[in-house]
C-alpha positions as semicolon CSV with decimal commas, in nm:
position;residue;x (nm);y (nm);z (nm)
1;L;0,000;0,000;0,000
2;P;0,171;0,319;-0,110
3;I;0,118;0,607;0,133
4;F;0,190;0,954;-0,003
5;L;0,289;1,236;0,226
6;P;0,321;1,584;0,070
7;L;0,577;1,780;0,270
8;Y;0,612;2,155;0,280
9;N;0,761;2,348;0,573
10;A;0,626;2,112;0,836
11;E;0,917;2,084;1,077
12;S;0,684;2,125;1,377
13;T;0,447;1,839;1,278
14;I;0,623;1,595;1,046
15;V;0,766;1,361;1,309
16;K;0,421;1,298;1,459
17;A;0,284;1,216;1,111
18;L;0,574;0,978;1,043
19;E;0,532;0,804;1,377
20;S;0,163;0,748;1,309
21;V;0,246;0,571;0,983
22;L;0,510;0,352;1,148
23;N;0,266;0,257;1,423
24;Q;0,007;0,114;1,184
25;T;-0,120;-0,236;1,259
26;Y;-0,139;-0,292;0,883
27;K;0,227;-0,345;0,796
28;N;0,221;-0,392;0,418
29;W;0,287;-0,030;0,326
30;E;0,551;0,192;0,173
31;L;0,579;0,562;0,249
32;I;0,660;0,805;-0,029
33;I;0,734;1,154;0,097
34;I;0,711;1,423;-0,169
35;D;0,901;1,731;-0,060
36;D;0,725;2,024;-0,223
37;G;1,021;2,261;-0,210
38;S;1,039;2,305;0,167
39;T;1,250;2,598;0,283
40;D;1,262;2,505;0,652
41;K;1,427;2,201;0,813
42;S;1,145;1,957;0,733
43;V;1,354;1,738;0,503
44;I;1,640;1,728;0,754
45;Y;1,395;1,619;1,026
46;V;1,263;1,344;0,797
47;Q;1,614;1,225;0,709
48;D;1,715;1,221;1,077
49;F;1,398;1,029;1,164
50;I;1,463;0,769;0,893
51;Q;1,827;0,725;1,002
52;R;1,710;0,615;1,347
53;L;1,499;0,332;1,203
54;N;1,613;-0,022;1,136
55;A;1,721;-0,103;0,781
56;K;1,405;-0,302;0,701
57;I;1,182;-0,004;0,779
58;Q;1,419;0,242;0,609
59;K;1,370;0,052;0,282
60;K;0,995;0,120;0,304
61;I;1,043;0,498;0,295
62;T;1,135;0,710;-0,006
63;I;1,182;1,085;-0,032
64;R;1,116;1,256;-0,363
65;S;1,152;1,626;-0,435
66;Q;0,975;1,872;-0,661
67;K;0,968;2,247;-0,693
68;N;0,698;2,408;-0,484
69;S;0,370;2,339;-0,662
70;G;0,129;2,274;-0,375
71;P;-0,001;1,959;-0,204
72;S;-0,231;1,861;-0,493
73;S;0,064;1,851;-0,729
74;A;0,260;1,645;-0,477
75;R;-0,030;1,399;-0,447
76;N;-0,062;1,376;-0,826
77;H;0,312;1,312;-0,847
78;G;0,261;1,023;-0,608
79;I;-0,036;0,880;-0,798
80;Q;0,165;0,880;-1,120
81;H;0,431;0,664;-0,954
82;S;0,200;0,413;-0,788
83;N;0,076;0,074;-0,892
84;G;-0,085;-0,070;-0,579
85;E;-0,445;-0,179;-0,547
86;Y;-0,498;0,095;-0,290
87;I;-0,316;0,415;-0,215
88;A;-0,337;0,637;0,090
89;F;-0,252;0,998;0,164
90;I;-0,150;1,159;0,487
91;D;-0,073;1,527;0,528
92;S;0,237;1,636;0,716
93;D;0,022;1,780;0,998
94;D;-0,200;1,471;1,036
95;S;-0,164;1,172;1,262
96;W;-0,345;0,841;1,233
97;I;-0,469;0,599;1,493
98;A;-0,275;0,272;1,476
99;E;-0,563;0,077;1,317
100;K;-0,650;0,336;1,051
101;L;-0,526;0,150;0,741
102;E;-0,636;-0,190;0,864
103;I;-0,990;-0,065;0,931
104;Q;-1,022;0,117;0,599
105;I;-0,884;-0,166;0,386
106;D;-1,111;-0,415;0,560
107;Y;-1,406;-0,181;0,513
108;F;-1,344;-0,140;0,140
109;K;-1,292;-0,512;0,085
110;K;-1,625;-0,582;0,254
111;N;-1,806;-0,299;0,073
112;Q;-1,689;-0,319;-0,287
113;Q;-2,028;-0,189;-0,403
114;I;-1,925;0,162;-0,290
115;K;-1,800;0,334;-0,598
116;G;-1,723;0,687;-0,701
117;P;-1,654;0,875;-1,024
118;R;-1,392;0,724;-1,252
119;N;-1,097;0,942;-1,346
120;K;-1,053;0,847;-1,712
121;K;-0,701;0,987;-1,741
122;N;-0,560;0,764;-1,469
123;N;-0,836;0,502;-1,472
124;I;-0,872;0,545;-1,098
125;L;-1,186;0,432;-0,920
126;W;-1,224;0,662;-0,621
127;L;-1,396;0,525;-0,317
128;L;-1,527;0,747;-0,046
129;A;-1,309;0,692;0,255
130;I;-1,479;0,704;0,590
131;T;-1,268;0,926;0,814
132;R;-1,457;0,849;1,132
133;L;-1,565;0,494;1,058
134;E;-1,734;0,376;1,376
135;G;-1,539;0,634;1,573
136;H;-1,205;0,471;1,491
137;M;-1,063;0,712;1,236
138;S;-0,854;1,021;1,262
139;S;-1,044;1,344;1,310
140;E;-0,856;1,489;1,014
141;P;-1,067;1,541;0,701
142;S;-0,774;1,456;0,473
143;T;-0,754;1,099;0,600
144;Y;-0,859;0,890;0,303
145;L;-0,780;0,581;0,106
146;I;-0,827;0,530;-0,267
147;Y;-0,902;0,209;-0,451
148;M;-0,705;0,189;-0,776
149;G;-0,883;-0,116;-0,920
């Protein structure tokens, strides 16, 4: 499961976001951080955080850079480089409960009849992600999962 994290000048919040990804009960993920031209120490904080992890976890995290184009551009950059059945996004100021991905993936697998508009360019089937599914989700509105099927 690719997880995309747009990063722009988030030195005060990025570590909490990273920790919430690492603490997921669903372990089959990779984290792609798209630095959107940060001018603060965000990227240094991310690199320092990654260096403290064991090698197996380090291999699951990639940092990509782009000139500052905004979070939508960073997300689109991530979508273009993904090929998983699902993808997830987390913002640099969000944090997830540990069961977030596990709950959402299970929910979507059990409710395949939920469908959204098809993006013809990328052939993406968007599924509405429940951010507060049975009170177990993050309170952040940007907590969502997308089915790429």
